[in-house]
Short mmCIF file of C-alpha atoms in Angstrom, two decimals:
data_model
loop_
_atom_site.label_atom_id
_atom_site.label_comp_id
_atom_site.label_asym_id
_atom_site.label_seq_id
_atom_site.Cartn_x
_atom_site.Cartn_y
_atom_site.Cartn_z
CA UNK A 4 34.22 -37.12 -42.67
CA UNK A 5 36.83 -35.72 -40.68
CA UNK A 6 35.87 -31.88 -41.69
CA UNK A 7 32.63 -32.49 -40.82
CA UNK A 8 32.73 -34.20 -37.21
CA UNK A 9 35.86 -31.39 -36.51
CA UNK A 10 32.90 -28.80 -37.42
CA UNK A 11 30.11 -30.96 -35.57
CA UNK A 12 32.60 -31.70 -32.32
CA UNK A 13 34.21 -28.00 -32.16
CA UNK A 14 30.83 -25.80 -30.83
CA UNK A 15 29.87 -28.76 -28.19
CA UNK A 16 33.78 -28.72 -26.93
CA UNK A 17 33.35 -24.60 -26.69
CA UNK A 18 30.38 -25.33 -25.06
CA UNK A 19 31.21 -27.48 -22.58
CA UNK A 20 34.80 -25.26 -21.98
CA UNK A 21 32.22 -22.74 -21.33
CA UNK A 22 30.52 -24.47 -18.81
CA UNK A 23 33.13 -25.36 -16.88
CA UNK A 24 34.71 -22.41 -16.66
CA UNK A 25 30.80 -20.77 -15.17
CA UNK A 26 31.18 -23.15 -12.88
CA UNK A 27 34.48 -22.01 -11.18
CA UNK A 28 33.26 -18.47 -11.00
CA UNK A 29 31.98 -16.94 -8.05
CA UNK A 30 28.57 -16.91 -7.13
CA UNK A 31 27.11 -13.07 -8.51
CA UNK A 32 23.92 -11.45 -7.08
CA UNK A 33 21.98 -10.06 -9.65
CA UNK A 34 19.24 -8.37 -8.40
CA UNK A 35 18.20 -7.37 -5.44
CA UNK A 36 14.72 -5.83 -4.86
CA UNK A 37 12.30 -4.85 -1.94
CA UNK A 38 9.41 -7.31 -1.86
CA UNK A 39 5.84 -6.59 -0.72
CA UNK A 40 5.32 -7.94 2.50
CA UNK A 41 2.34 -10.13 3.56
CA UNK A 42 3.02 -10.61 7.12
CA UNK A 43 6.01 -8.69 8.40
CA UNK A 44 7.18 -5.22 8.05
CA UNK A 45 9.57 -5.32 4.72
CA UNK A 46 11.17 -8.12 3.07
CA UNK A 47 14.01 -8.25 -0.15
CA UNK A 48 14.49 -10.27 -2.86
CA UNK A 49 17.45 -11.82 -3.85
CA UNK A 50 18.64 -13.50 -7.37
CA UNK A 51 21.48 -15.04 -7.60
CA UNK A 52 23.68 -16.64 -10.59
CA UNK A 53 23.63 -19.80 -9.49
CA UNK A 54 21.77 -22.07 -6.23
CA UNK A 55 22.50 -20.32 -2.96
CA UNK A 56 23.30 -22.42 0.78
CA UNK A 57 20.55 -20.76 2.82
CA UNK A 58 22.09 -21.24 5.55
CA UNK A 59 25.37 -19.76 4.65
CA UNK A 60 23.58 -16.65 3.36
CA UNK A 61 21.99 -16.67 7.09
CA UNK A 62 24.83 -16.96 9.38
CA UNK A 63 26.94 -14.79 6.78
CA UNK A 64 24.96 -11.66 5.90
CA UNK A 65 24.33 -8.98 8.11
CA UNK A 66 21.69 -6.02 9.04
CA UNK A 67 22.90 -2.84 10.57
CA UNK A 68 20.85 -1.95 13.22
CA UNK A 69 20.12 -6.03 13.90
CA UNK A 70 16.90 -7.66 13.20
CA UNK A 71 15.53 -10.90 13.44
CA UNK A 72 14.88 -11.82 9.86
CA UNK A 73 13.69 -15.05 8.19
CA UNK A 74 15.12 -16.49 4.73
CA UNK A 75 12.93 -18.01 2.24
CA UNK A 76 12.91 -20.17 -1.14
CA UNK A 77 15.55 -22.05 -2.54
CA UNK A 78 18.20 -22.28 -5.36
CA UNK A 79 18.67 -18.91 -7.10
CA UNK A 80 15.97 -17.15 -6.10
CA UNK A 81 15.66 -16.38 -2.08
CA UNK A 82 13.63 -13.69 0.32
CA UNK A 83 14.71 -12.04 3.17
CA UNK A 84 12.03 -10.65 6.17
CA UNK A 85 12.04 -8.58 8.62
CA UNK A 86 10.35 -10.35 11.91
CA UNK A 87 6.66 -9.21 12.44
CA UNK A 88 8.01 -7.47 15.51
CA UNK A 89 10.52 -4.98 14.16
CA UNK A 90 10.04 -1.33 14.30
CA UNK A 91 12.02 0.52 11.23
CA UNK A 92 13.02 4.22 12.22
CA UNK A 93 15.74 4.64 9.62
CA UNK A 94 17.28 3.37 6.87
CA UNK A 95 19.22 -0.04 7.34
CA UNK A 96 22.58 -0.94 6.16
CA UNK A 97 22.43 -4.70 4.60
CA UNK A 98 25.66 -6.91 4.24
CA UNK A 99 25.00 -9.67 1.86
CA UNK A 100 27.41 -12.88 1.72
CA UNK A 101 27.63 -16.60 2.03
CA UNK A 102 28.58 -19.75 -0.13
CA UNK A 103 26.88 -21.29 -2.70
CA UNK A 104 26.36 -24.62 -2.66
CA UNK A 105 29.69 -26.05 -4.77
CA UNK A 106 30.59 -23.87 -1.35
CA UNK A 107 32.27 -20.93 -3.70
CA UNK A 108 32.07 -17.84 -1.80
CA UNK A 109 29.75 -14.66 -3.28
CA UNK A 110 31.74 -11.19 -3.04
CA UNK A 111 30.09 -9.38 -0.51
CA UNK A 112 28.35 -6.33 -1.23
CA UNK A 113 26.73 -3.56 0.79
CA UNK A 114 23.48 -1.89 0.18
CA UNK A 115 21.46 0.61 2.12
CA UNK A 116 17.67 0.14 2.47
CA UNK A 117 14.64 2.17 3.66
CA UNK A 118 11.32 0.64 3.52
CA UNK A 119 9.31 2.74 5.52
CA UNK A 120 6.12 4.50 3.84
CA UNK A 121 6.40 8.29 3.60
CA UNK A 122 3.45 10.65 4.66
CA UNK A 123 1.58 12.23 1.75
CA UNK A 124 -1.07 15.19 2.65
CA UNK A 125 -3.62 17.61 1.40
CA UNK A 126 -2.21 20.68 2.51
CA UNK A 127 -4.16 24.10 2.21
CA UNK A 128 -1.90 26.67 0.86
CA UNK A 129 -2.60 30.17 -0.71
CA UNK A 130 -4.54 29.93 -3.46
CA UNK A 131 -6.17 26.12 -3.02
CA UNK A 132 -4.76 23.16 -1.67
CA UNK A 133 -1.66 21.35 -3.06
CA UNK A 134 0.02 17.72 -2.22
CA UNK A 135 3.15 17.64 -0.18
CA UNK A 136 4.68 14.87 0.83
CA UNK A 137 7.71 14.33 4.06
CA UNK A 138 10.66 13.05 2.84
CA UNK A 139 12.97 10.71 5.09
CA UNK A 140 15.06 13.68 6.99
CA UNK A 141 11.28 15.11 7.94
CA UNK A 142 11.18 17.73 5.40
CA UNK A 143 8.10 18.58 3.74
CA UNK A 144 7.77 19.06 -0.10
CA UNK A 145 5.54 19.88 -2.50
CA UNK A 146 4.78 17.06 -5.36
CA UNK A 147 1.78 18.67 -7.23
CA UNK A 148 0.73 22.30 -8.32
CA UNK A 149 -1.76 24.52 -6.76
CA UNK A 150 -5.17 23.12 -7.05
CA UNK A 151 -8.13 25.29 -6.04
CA UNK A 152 -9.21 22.05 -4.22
CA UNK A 153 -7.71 18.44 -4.37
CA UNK A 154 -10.98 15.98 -4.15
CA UNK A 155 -9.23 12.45 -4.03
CA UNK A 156 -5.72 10.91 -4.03
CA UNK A 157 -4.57 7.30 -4.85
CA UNK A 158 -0.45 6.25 -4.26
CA UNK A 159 -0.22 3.87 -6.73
CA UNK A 160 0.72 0.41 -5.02
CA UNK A 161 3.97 0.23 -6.58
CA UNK A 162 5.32 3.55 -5.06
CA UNK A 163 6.03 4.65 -8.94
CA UNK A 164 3.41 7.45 -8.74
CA UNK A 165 0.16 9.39 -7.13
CA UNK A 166 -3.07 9.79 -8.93
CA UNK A 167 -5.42 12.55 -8.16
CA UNK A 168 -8.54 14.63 -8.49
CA UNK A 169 -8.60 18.12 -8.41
CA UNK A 170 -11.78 20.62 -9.24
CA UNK A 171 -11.27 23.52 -12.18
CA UNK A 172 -14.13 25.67 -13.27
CA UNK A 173 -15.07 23.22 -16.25
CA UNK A 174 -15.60 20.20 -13.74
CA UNK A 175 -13.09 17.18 -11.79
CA UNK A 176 -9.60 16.98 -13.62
CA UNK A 177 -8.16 13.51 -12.93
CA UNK A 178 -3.96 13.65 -12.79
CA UNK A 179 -1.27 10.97 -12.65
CA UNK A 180 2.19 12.42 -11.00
CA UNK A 181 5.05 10.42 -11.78
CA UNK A 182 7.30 10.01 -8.62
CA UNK A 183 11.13 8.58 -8.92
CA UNK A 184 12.16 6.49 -5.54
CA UNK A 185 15.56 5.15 -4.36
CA UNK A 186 14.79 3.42 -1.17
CA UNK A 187 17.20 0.67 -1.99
CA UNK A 188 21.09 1.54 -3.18
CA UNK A 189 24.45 0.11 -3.40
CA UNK A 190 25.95 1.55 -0.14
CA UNK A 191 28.97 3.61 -2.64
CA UNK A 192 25.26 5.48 -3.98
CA UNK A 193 23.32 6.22 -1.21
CA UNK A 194 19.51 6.80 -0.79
CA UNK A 195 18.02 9.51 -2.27
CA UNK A 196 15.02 12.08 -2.16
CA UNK A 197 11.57 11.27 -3.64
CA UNK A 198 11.60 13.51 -7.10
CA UNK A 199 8.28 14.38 -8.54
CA UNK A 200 7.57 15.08 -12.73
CA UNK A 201 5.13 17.03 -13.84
CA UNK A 202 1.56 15.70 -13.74
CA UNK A 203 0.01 14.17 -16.53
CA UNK A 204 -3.48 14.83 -17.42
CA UNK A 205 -5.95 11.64 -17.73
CA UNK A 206 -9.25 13.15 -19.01
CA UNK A 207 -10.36 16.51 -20.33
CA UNK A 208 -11.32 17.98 -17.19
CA UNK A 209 -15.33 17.60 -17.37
CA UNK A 210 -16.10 14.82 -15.60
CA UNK A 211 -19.02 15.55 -12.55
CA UNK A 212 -17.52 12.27 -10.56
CA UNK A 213 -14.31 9.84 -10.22
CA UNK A 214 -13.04 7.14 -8.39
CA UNK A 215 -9.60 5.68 -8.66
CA UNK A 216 -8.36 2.64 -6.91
CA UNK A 217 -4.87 1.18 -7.78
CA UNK A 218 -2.94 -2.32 -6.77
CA UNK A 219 0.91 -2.99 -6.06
CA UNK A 220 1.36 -3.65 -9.63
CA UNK A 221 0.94 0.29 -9.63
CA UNK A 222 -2.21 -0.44 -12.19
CA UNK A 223 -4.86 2.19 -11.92
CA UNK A 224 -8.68 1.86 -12.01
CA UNK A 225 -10.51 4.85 -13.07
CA UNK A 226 -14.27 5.15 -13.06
CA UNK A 227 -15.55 8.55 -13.96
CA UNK A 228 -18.51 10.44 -16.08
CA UNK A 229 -19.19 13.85 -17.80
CA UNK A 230 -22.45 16.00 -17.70
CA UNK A 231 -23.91 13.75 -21.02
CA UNK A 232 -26.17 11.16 -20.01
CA UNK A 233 -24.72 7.66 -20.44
CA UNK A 234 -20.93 9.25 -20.41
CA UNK A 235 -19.74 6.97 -16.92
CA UNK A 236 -16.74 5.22 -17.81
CA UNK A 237 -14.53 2.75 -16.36
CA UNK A 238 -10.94 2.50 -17.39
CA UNK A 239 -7.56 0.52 -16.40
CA UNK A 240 -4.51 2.09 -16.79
CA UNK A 241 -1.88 -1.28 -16.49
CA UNK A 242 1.31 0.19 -15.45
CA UNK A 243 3.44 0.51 -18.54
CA UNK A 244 0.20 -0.35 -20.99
CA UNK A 245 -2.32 1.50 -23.16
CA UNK A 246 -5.52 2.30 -20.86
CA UNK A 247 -8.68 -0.22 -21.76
CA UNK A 248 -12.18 0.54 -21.03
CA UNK A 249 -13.89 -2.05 -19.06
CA UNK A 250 -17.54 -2.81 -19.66
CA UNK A 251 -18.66 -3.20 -15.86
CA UNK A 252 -21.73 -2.11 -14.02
CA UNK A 253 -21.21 -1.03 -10.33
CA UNK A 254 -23.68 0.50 -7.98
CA UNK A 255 -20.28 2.13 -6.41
CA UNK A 256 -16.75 2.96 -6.55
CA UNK A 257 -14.87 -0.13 -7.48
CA UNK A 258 -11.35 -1.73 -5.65
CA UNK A 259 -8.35 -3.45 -7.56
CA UNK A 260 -7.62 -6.44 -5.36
CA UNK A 261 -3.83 -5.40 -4.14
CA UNK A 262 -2.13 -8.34 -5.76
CA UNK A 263 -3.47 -7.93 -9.68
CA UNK A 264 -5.63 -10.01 -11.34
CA UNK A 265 -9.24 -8.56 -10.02
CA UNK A 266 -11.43 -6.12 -8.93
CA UNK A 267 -14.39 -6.09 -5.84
CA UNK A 268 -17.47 -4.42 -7.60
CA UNK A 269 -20.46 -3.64 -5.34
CA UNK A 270 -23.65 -4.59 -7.22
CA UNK A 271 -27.34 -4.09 -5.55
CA UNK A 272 -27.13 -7.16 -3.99
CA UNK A 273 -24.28 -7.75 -2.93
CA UNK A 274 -20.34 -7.50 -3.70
CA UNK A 275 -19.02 -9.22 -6.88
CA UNK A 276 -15.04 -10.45 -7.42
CA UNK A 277 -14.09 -9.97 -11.32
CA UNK A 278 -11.15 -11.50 -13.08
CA UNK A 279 -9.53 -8.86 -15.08
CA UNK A 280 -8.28 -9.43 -18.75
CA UNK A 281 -6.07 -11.53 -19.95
CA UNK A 282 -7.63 -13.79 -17.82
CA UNK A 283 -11.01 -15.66 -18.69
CA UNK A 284 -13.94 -13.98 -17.55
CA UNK A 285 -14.98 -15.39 -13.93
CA UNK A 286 -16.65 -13.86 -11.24
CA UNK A 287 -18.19 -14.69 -7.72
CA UNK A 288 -20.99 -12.66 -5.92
CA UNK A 289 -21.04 -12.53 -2.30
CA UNK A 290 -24.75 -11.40 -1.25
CA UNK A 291 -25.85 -9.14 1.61
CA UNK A 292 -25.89 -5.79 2.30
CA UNK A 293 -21.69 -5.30 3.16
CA UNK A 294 -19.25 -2.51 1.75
CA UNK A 295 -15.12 -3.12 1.47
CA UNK A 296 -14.13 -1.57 4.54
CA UNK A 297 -10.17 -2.52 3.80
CA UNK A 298 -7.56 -5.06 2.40
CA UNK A 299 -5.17 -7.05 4.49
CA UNK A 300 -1.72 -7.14 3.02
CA UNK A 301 -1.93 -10.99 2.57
CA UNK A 302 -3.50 -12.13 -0.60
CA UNK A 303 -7.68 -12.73 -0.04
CA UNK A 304 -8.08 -11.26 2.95
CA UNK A 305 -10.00 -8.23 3.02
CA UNK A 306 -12.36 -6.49 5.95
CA UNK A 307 -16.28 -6.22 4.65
CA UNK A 308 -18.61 -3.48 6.58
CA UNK A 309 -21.88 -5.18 7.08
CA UNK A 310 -25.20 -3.59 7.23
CA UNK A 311 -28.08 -5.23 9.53
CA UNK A 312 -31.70 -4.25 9.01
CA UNK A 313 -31.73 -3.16 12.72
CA UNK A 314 -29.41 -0.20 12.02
CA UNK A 315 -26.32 -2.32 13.49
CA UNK A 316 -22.99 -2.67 11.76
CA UNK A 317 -20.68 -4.96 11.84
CA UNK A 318 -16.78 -6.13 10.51
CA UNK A 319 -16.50 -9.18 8.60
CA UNK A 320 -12.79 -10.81 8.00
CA UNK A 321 -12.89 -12.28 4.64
CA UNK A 322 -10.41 -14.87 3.64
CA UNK A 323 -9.92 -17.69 0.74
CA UNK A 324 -12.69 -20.47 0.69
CA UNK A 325 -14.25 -19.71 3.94
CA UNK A 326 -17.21 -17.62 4.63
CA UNK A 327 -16.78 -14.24 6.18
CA UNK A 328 -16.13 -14.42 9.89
CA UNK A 329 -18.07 -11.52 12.69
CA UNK A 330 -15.35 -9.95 14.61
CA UNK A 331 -17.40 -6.63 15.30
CA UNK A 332 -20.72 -5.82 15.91
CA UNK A 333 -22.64 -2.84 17.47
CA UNK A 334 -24.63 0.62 16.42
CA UNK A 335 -21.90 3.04 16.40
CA UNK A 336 -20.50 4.21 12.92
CA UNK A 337 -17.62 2.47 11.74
CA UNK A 338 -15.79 4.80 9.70
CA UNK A 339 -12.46 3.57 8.47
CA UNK A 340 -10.35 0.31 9.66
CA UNK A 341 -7.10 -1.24 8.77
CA UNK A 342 -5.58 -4.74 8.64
CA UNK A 343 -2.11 -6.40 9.53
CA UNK A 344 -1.10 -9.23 7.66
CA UNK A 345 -3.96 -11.87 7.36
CA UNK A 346 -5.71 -10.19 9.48
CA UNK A 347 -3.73 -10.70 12.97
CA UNK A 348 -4.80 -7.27 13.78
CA UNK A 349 -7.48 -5.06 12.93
CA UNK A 350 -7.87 -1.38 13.97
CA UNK A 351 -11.45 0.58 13.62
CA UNK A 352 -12.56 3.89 13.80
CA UNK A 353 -15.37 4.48 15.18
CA UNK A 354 -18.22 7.49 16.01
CA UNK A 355 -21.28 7.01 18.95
CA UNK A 356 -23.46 9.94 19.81
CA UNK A 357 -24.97 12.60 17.58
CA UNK A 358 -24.87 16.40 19.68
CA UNK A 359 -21.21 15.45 21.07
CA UNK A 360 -19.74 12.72 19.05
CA UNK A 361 -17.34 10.39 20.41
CA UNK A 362 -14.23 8.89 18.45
CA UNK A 363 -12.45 5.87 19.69
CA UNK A 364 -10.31 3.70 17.96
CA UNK A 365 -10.37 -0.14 18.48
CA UNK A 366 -7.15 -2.83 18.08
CA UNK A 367 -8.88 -6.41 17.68
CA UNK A 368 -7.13 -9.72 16.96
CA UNK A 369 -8.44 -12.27 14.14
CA UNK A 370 -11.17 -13.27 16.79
CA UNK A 371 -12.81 -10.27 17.28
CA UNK A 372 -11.22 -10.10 21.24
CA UNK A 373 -10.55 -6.23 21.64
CA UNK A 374 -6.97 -5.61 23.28
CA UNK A 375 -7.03 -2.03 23.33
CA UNK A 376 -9.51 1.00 23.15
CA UNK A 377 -8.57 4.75 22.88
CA UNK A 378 -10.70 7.11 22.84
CA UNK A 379 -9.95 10.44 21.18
CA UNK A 380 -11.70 13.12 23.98
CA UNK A 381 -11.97 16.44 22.01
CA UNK A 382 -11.68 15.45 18.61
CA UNK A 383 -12.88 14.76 15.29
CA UNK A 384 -12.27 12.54 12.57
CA UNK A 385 -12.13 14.40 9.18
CA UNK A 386 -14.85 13.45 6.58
CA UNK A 387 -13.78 11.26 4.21
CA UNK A 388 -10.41 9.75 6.09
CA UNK A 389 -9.08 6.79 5.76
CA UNK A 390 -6.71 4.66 8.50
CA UNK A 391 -4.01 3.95 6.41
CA UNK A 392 -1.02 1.42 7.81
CA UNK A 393 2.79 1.61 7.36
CA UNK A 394 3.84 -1.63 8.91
CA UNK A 395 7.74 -0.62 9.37
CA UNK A 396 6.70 2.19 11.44
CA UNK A 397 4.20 0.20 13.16
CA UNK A 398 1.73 3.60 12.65
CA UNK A 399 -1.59 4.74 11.40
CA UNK A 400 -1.82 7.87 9.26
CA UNK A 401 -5.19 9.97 9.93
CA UNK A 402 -6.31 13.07 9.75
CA UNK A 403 -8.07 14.95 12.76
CA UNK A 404 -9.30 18.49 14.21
CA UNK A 405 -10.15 19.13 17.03
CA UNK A 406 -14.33 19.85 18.08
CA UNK A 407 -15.32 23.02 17.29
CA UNK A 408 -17.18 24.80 20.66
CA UNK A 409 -20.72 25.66 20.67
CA UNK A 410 -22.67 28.13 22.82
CA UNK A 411 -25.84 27.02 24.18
CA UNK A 412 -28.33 26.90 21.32
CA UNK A 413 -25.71 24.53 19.58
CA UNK A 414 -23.98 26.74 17.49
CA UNK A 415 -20.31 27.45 17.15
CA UNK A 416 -19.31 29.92 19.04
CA UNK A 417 -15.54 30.17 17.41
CA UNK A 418 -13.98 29.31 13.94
CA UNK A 419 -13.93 25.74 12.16
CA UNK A 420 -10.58 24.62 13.74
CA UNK A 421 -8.13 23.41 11.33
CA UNK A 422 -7.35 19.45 10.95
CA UNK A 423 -4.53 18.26 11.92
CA UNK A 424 -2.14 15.04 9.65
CA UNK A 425 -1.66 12.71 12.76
CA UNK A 426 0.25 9.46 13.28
CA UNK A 427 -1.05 7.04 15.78
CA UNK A 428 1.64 4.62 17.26
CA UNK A 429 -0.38 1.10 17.14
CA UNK A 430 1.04 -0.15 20.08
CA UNK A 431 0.38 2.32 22.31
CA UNK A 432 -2.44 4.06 20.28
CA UNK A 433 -0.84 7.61 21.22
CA UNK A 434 -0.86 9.83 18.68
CA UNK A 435 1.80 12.18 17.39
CA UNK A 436 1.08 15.45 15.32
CA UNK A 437 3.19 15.79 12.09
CA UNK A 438 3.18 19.36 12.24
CA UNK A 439 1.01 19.79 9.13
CA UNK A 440 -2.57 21.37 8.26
CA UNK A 441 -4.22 19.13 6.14
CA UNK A 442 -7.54 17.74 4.79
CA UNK A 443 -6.46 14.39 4.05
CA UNK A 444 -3.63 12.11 4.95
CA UNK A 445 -1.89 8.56 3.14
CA UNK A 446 0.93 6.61 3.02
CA UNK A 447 3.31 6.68 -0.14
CA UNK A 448 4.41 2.89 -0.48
CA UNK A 449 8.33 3.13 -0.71
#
């Protein structure tokens, strides 16, 4: 009996030895990671070896330039935010260290961090048009070849990549361009310079249309079609995965929801929410005449562009298990908005008049009250341009030119002037040129 409880008795004694020597180690963090942010400008998450004292971590780590920030969760696992308020103009130096809560100290470790969202343009070059994007230290570089025209570009939502459409001779090529990021480094490493690879080819370069939508996963949605008759496709290419065709009908280009899971797909009646696979097949149809305008960085909320049978328009804020609220209406055409958070702030662009049209751009709260109104004397939006956020910078990304002058029968009298990549400030709604030609303008998620 004796050799038999020795060999029973001698792994749970190693065991528990083992255990109680984890125990008197220090604390470890083992990841650290930047975190989407729903409401604020950037956030990080934290793991730990064993359960953090939140308040320790608080009162012991440490952001070069200071912010207000907010810590969140519990026991391993915690999230650090920068305050709604905070403005980001450079990268930030983070000290991380506290107790856990046997109260044995974590070695402290020093990372840097930039979350801000880079500019990525259309840029007409000899020979076509190419993508460039502005690195951190304001240099411009170029991320994709020489296109004889560049049709459509999606950052994928996880800042791993941009897809594109370009035109060649046979029809719309659709690309994927890998992009490496290090926005986030041990302090001893450093930051470094977004690196591009060589684009990768998603179709065979025939297809007459495509749309591409992507989420934060860094999934991408492709809808395209070739000159055959019944050749429209739709295909999703999970990050990581094999692509899958999808067997869904839309009247339009579709939209991943930003968190994963979905897609909005307009129907003739209406909009329609779809639960993507694995999950069990679910949808629910929203009816009306209304187009997705934008998403709000906090899961469910979206902005819905409403058509009236009078010719009006208006904005709808959309969020879970409510019905869509009116915070805009009127008869000018609304031509691109954006969304803070839930949807504590709302910006529109908008167009009135047909021989001289006006642009102004709107800031509205969640009630539809508008607290500011600029109006952009002399100047055109650019066809096709979205207002795209970056919340750390606190800035809208757009792309503008200014009106071309006409003689008096109407016609120009001088060139097409050239558009213009253009950051408005969306506190003050001045805007700032980047010092770029281009025909279209995004943020790269860092």
């Amino acid at each position: 009996m004796k050799p038999i409880a020795l060999a029973l008795g001698l792994p749970l004694a190693l065991a528990l030895a083992q255990q109680q020597l984890l125990l008197r180690l220090p604390p470890r963090l083992q990841r650290l990671q930047q975190s989407e942010a729903s409401s604020g400008p950037a956030a990080l998450e934290l793991d730990f070896s064993r359960p953090m004292d939140r308040a320790s971590l608080a009162a012991s780590s440490r952001l070069e330039p200071a912010f207000k920030v907010r810590w969140h969760g519990s026991g391993n696992r915690l999230k650090l935010s920068l305050d709604a308020g905070s403005r980001i103009s450079g990268p930030i130096r983070v000290l991380v260290a506290g107790r856990d809560r046997r109260g044995q100290a974590l070695q402290p470790s020093s990372w840097l961090w930039d979350p801000r969202a880079r500019p990525l343009a259309v840029v007409p070059v000899d020979g076509g048009q190419q993508l460039q994007l502005q690195q951190s230290d304001g240099r411009w570089a170029s991320i994709s070849p020489v296109w004889a025209q560049i049709l459509a570009v999606e950052p994928l939502g996880d800042g791993s990549g941009v897809a594109l459409v370009s035109r060649s001779r046979g029809g719309l090529q659709i690309w994927r361009i890998p992009l490496e990021q290090r926005n986030l480094a041990p302090a001893t490493q450093g930051l470094a310079p977004v690196r591009a690879h060589a684009p990768v080819a998603l179709g065979d370069g025939r297809a007459v249309f495509a749309h591409l939508s992507s989420n934060r996963r860094g999934d991408l949605l492709i809808q395209s079609g070739g000159p055959e008759p019944m050749s429209a496709q739709t295909r999703l290419w999970p990050r990581g995965e094999r692509p899958r065709r999808l067997g869904i009908d839309a009247s339009g280009p579709m939209r991943l929801l930003p968190q994963g899971g979905g897609v909005v797909v307009p129907v003739n009646d209406g909009l329609t929410l779809m639960d993507l696979p694995p999950r069990p097949t679910r949808q629910q149809t929203l009816p009306g005449s209304r187009d997705l305008s934008s998403f709000c960085p906090r899961s469910g909320r979206a902005l819905l562009l409403r058509h009236w049978p009078d010719f009006r328009r208006s904005i709808e804020l959309v969020e879970p298990g409510q019905a869509p609220r009116q915070l805009w209406l009127g008869t000018q055409a609304l031509v691109a908005s954006s969304c803070l958070g839930g949807g504590e702030r709302l910006w529109l662009a908008q167009i009135d008049g047909l021989q001289r049209p006006e642009l102004t751009v709107l800031e509205l709260t969640r009630l539809g009250q508008v607290v500011a109104r600029r109006q952009l004397h002399g100047w055109e939006l650019e066809p096709g341009t979205p207002l795209s956020l970056d919340p750390s910078r606190h800035a809208l990304i757009l792309v503008l030119k200014p009106q071309a002058q006409t003689d008096a029968a109407g016609e120009p009298s001088t060139a097409p002037p050239a558009p213009q990549a253009m950051v408005m400030d969306t506190t003050t709604l001045t805007l700032r040129p980047l010092g770029k030609r281009a025909r279209l303008a995004l943020w790269l998620p860092p």
